[in-house]
Amino acid sequence: QLNTLLADVLSQANDLMDNGIIAEATQLLAVIKPIDPNLRGLKSAQQRLRRVREINDLLVAGNTALEAQQIVAPENDNALFYFNQALQIDPENTPANAGLAQVQEALLLRASEAAQELDFEMASQWLQQAAAVLEDQSLVDDAWEQLTAFQNMYAEDLERKALAAMDSGQFELADANIIDLIAMGGQEERDRKSVV
């Protein structure tokens, strides 16, 4: 009867771990160990508990890093690092995969903010980092398209302003717009498109 009872407690502990209720699972395993440390399945349940705890610690660290805006830095102390560590232990872990999706979204937001500040080089760097987070590239592809469209629109605006400034004899203003345009880079690509 005692063995049946302990097996039932062990089963409950495993069910609790399935549902992420670690504290109660720990208590149940602590009840079994002094009574029958050699109970069949106890050692694997204890190993599983250690693994689940480790994953939970990594998930907590990842979410804390996300909240602190430590998305990809500092090295080995950022959300991307912690969620990837959790996935190395459990590749199917749903919260860790959801965490990576949040990391990618945060990087895409940073890219968008950099573009709004007209720092297109930084925006590109954020997008490249976002592309490395998940296999699914659909959000990143959309963001690249938006960035390219925004850059082209901004470049066309600078061209218009430069031409208008030249037409009205404001050569310093025209020069400033041309310098901004050159600083953007990719002018040859735009020229090719306009010829085509």
PDB file of C-alpha atoms in Angstrom, residues 4-98:
ATOM      1  CA  THR A   4       1.161   2.437  -4.260  1.00  0.00           C
ATOM      2  CA  LEU A   5       0.744   5.651  -2.298  1.00  0.00           C
ATOM      3  CA  LEU A   6       4.315   6.798  -3.091  1.00  0.00           C
ATOM      4  CA  ALA A   7       3.864   5.959  -6.782  1.00  0.00           C
ATOM      5  CA  ASP A   8       0.703   8.063  -6.752  1.00  0.00           C
ATOM      6  CA  VAL A   9       2.557  10.980  -5.098  1.00  0.00           C
ATOM      7  CA  LEU A  10       5.313  10.649  -7.722  1.00  0.00           C
ATOM      8  CA  SER A  11       2.703  10.728 -10.474  1.00  0.00           C
ATOM      9  CA  GLN A  12       1.190  13.879  -8.969  1.00  0.00           C
ATOM     10  CA  ALA A  13       4.658  15.478  -8.819  1.00  0.00           C
ATOM     11  CA  ASN A  14       5.168  14.735 -12.526  1.00  0.00           C
ATOM     12  CA  ASP A  15       1.737  16.182 -13.349  1.00  0.00           C
ATOM     13  CA  LEU A  16       2.635  19.347 -11.430  1.00  0.00           C
ATOM     14  CA  MET A  17       5.892  19.646 -13.385  1.00  0.00           C
ATOM     15  CA  ASP A  18       3.917  19.227 -16.625  1.00  0.00           C
ATOM     16  CA  ASN A  19       1.916  22.283 -15.589  1.00  0.00           C
ATOM     17  CA  GLY A  20       4.941  24.278 -14.420  1.00  0.00           C
ATOM     18  CA  ILE A  21       3.988  24.127 -10.735  1.00  0.00           C
ATOM     19  CA  ILE A  22       7.507  23.634  -9.464  1.00  0.00           C
ATOM     20  CA  ALA A  23       7.204  24.490  -5.755  1.00  0.00           C
ATOM     21  CA  GLU A  24       4.520  21.871  -5.076  1.00  0.00           C
ATOM     22  CA  ALA A  25       6.304  19.239  -7.198  1.00  0.00           C
ATOM     23  CA  THR A  26       9.456  19.882  -5.143  1.00  0.00           C
ATOM     24  CA  GLN A  27       7.501  19.367  -1.906  1.00  0.00           C
ATOM     25  CA  LEU A  28       6.023  16.065  -3.102  1.00  0.00           C
ATOM     26  CA  LEU A  29       9.412  14.711  -4.179  1.00  0.00           C
ATOM     27  CA  ALA A  30      10.827  15.782  -0.794  1.00  0.00           C
ATOM     28  CA  VAL A  31       8.117  13.665   0.890  1.00  0.00           C
ATOM     29  CA  ILE A  32       9.060  10.540  -1.115  1.00  0.00           C
ATOM     30  CA  LYS A  33      12.847  10.686  -0.790  1.00  0.00           C
ATOM     31  CA  PRO A  34      13.236   9.923   2.958  1.00  0.00           C
ATOM     32  CA  ILE A  35      10.583   7.156   2.821  1.00  0.00           C
ATOM     33  CA  ASP A  36      11.863   5.341  -0.291  1.00  0.00           C
ATOM     34  CA  PRO A  37      14.895   6.919  -1.999  1.00  0.00           C
ATOM     35  CA  ASN A  38      15.000   3.998  -4.471  1.00  0.00           C
ATOM     36  CA  LEU A  39      11.388   4.306  -5.601  1.00  0.00           C
ATOM     37  CA  ARG A  40      11.135   3.517  -9.306  1.00  0.00           C
ATOM     38  CA  GLY A  41      10.983   6.763 -11.296  1.00  0.00           C
ATOM     39  CA  LEU A  42      12.106   8.997  -8.416  1.00  0.00           C
ATOM     40  CA  LYS A  43      15.605   9.633  -9.796  1.00  0.00           C
ATOM     41  CA  SER A  44      14.310  10.586 -13.250  1.00  0.00           C
ATOM     42  CA  ALA A  45      11.677  12.845 -11.641  1.00  0.00           C
ATOM     43  CA  GLN A  46      14.411  14.556  -9.606  1.00  0.00           C
ATOM     44  CA  GLN A  47      16.522  15.045 -12.744  1.00  0.00           C
ATOM     45  CA  ARG A  48      13.502  16.397 -14.560  1.00  0.00           C
ATOM     46  CA  LEU A  49      12.810  18.788 -11.676  1.00  0.00           C
ATOM     47  CA  ARG A  50      16.379  20.112 -11.879  1.00  0.00           C
ATOM     48  CA  ARG A  51      15.968  20.582 -15.634  1.00  0.00           C
ATOM     49  CA  VAL A  52      12.595  22.331 -15.249  1.00  0.00           C
ATOM     50  CA  ARG A  53      14.027  24.601 -12.538  1.00  0.00           C
ATOM     51  CA  GLU A  54      16.987  25.480 -14.747  1.00  0.00           C
ATOM     52  CA  ILE A  55      14.680  26.292 -17.659  1.00  0.00           C
ATOM     53  CA  ASN A  56      12.403  28.369 -15.413  1.00  0.00           C
ATOM     54  CA  ASP A  57      15.402  30.305 -14.066  1.00  0.00           C
ATOM     55  CA  LEU A  58      16.490  31.018 -17.652  1.00  0.00           C
ATOM     56  CA  LEU A  59      12.967  32.117 -18.615  1.00  0.00           C
ATOM     57  CA  VAL A  60      12.773  34.455 -15.607  1.00  0.00           C
ATOM     58  CA  ALA A  61      16.206  35.887 -16.495  1.00  0.00           C
ATOM     59  CA  GLY A  62      15.121  36.295 -20.134  1.00  0.00           C
ATOM     60  CA  ASN A  63      11.915  38.111 -19.207  1.00  0.00           C
ATOM     61  CA  THR A  64      13.775  40.320 -16.720  1.00  0.00           C
ATOM     62  CA  ALA A  65      16.314  41.197 -19.435  1.00  0.00           C
ATOM     63  CA  LEU A  66      13.466  41.992 -21.844  1.00  0.00           C
ATOM     64  CA  GLU A  67      11.877  44.363 -19.336  1.00  0.00           C
ATOM     65  CA  ALA A  68      15.272  46.021 -18.771  1.00  0.00           C
ATOM     66  CA  GLN A  69      15.671  46.440 -22.556  1.00  0.00           C
ATOM     67  CA  GLN A  70      18.724  44.148 -22.486  1.00  0.00           C
ATOM     68  CA  ILE A  71      17.682  42.556 -25.756  1.00  0.00           C
ATOM     69  CA  VAL A  72      21.041  41.467 -27.251  1.00  0.00           C
ATOM     70  CA  ALA A  73      23.560  43.079 -24.898  1.00  0.00           C
ATOM     71  CA  PRO A  74      25.488  42.842 -22.634  1.00  0.00           C
ATOM     72  CA  GLU A  75      27.029  39.583 -23.801  1.00  0.00           C
ATOM     73  CA  ASN A  76      25.725  36.486 -21.962  1.00  0.00           C
ATOM     74  CA  ASP A  77      23.316  38.635 -19.937  1.00  0.00           C
ATOM     75  CA  ASN A  78      20.530  39.464 -22.372  1.00  0.00           C
ATOM     76  CA  ALA A  79      17.095  38.171 -23.353  1.00  0.00           C
ATOM     77  CA  LEU A  80      18.279  36.505 -26.576  1.00  0.00           C
ATOM     78  CA  PHE A  81      20.992  34.593 -24.695  1.00  0.00           C
ATOM     79  CA  TYR A  82      18.691  33.330 -21.918  1.00  0.00           C
ATOM     80  CA  PHE A  83      15.870  32.201 -24.217  1.00  0.00           C
ATOM     81  CA  ASN A  84      18.352  30.396 -26.488  1.00  0.00           C
ATOM     82  CA  GLN A  85      19.888  28.689 -23.424  1.00  0.00           C
ATOM     83  CA  ALA A  86      16.427  27.470 -22.382  1.00  0.00           C
ATOM     84  CA  LEU A  87      15.824  26.118 -25.898  1.00  0.00           C
ATOM     85  CA  GLN A  88      19.106  24.206 -25.826  1.00  0.00           C
ATOM     86  CA  ILE A  89      17.760  22.307 -22.834  1.00  0.00           C
ATOM     87  CA  ASP A  90      14.219  21.991 -24.212  1.00  0.00           C
ATOM     88  CA  PRO A  91      13.939  22.831 -27.946  1.00  0.00           C
ATOM     89  CA  GLU A  92      10.122  22.660 -27.837  1.00  0.00           C
ATOM     90  CA  ASN A  93       9.749  25.030 -24.877  1.00  0.00           C
ATOM     91  CA  THR A  94       6.786  27.276 -25.704  1.00  0.00           C
ATOM     92  CA  PRO A  95       7.598  30.201 -23.358  1.00  0.00           C
ATOM     93  CA  ALA A  96      11.209  30.309 -24.622  1.00  0.00           C
ATOM     94  CA  ASN A  97      10.024  30.365 -28.245  1.00  0.00           C
ATOM     95  CA  ALA A  98       7.538  33.106 -27.336  1.00  0.00           C
TER      96      ALA A  98
END
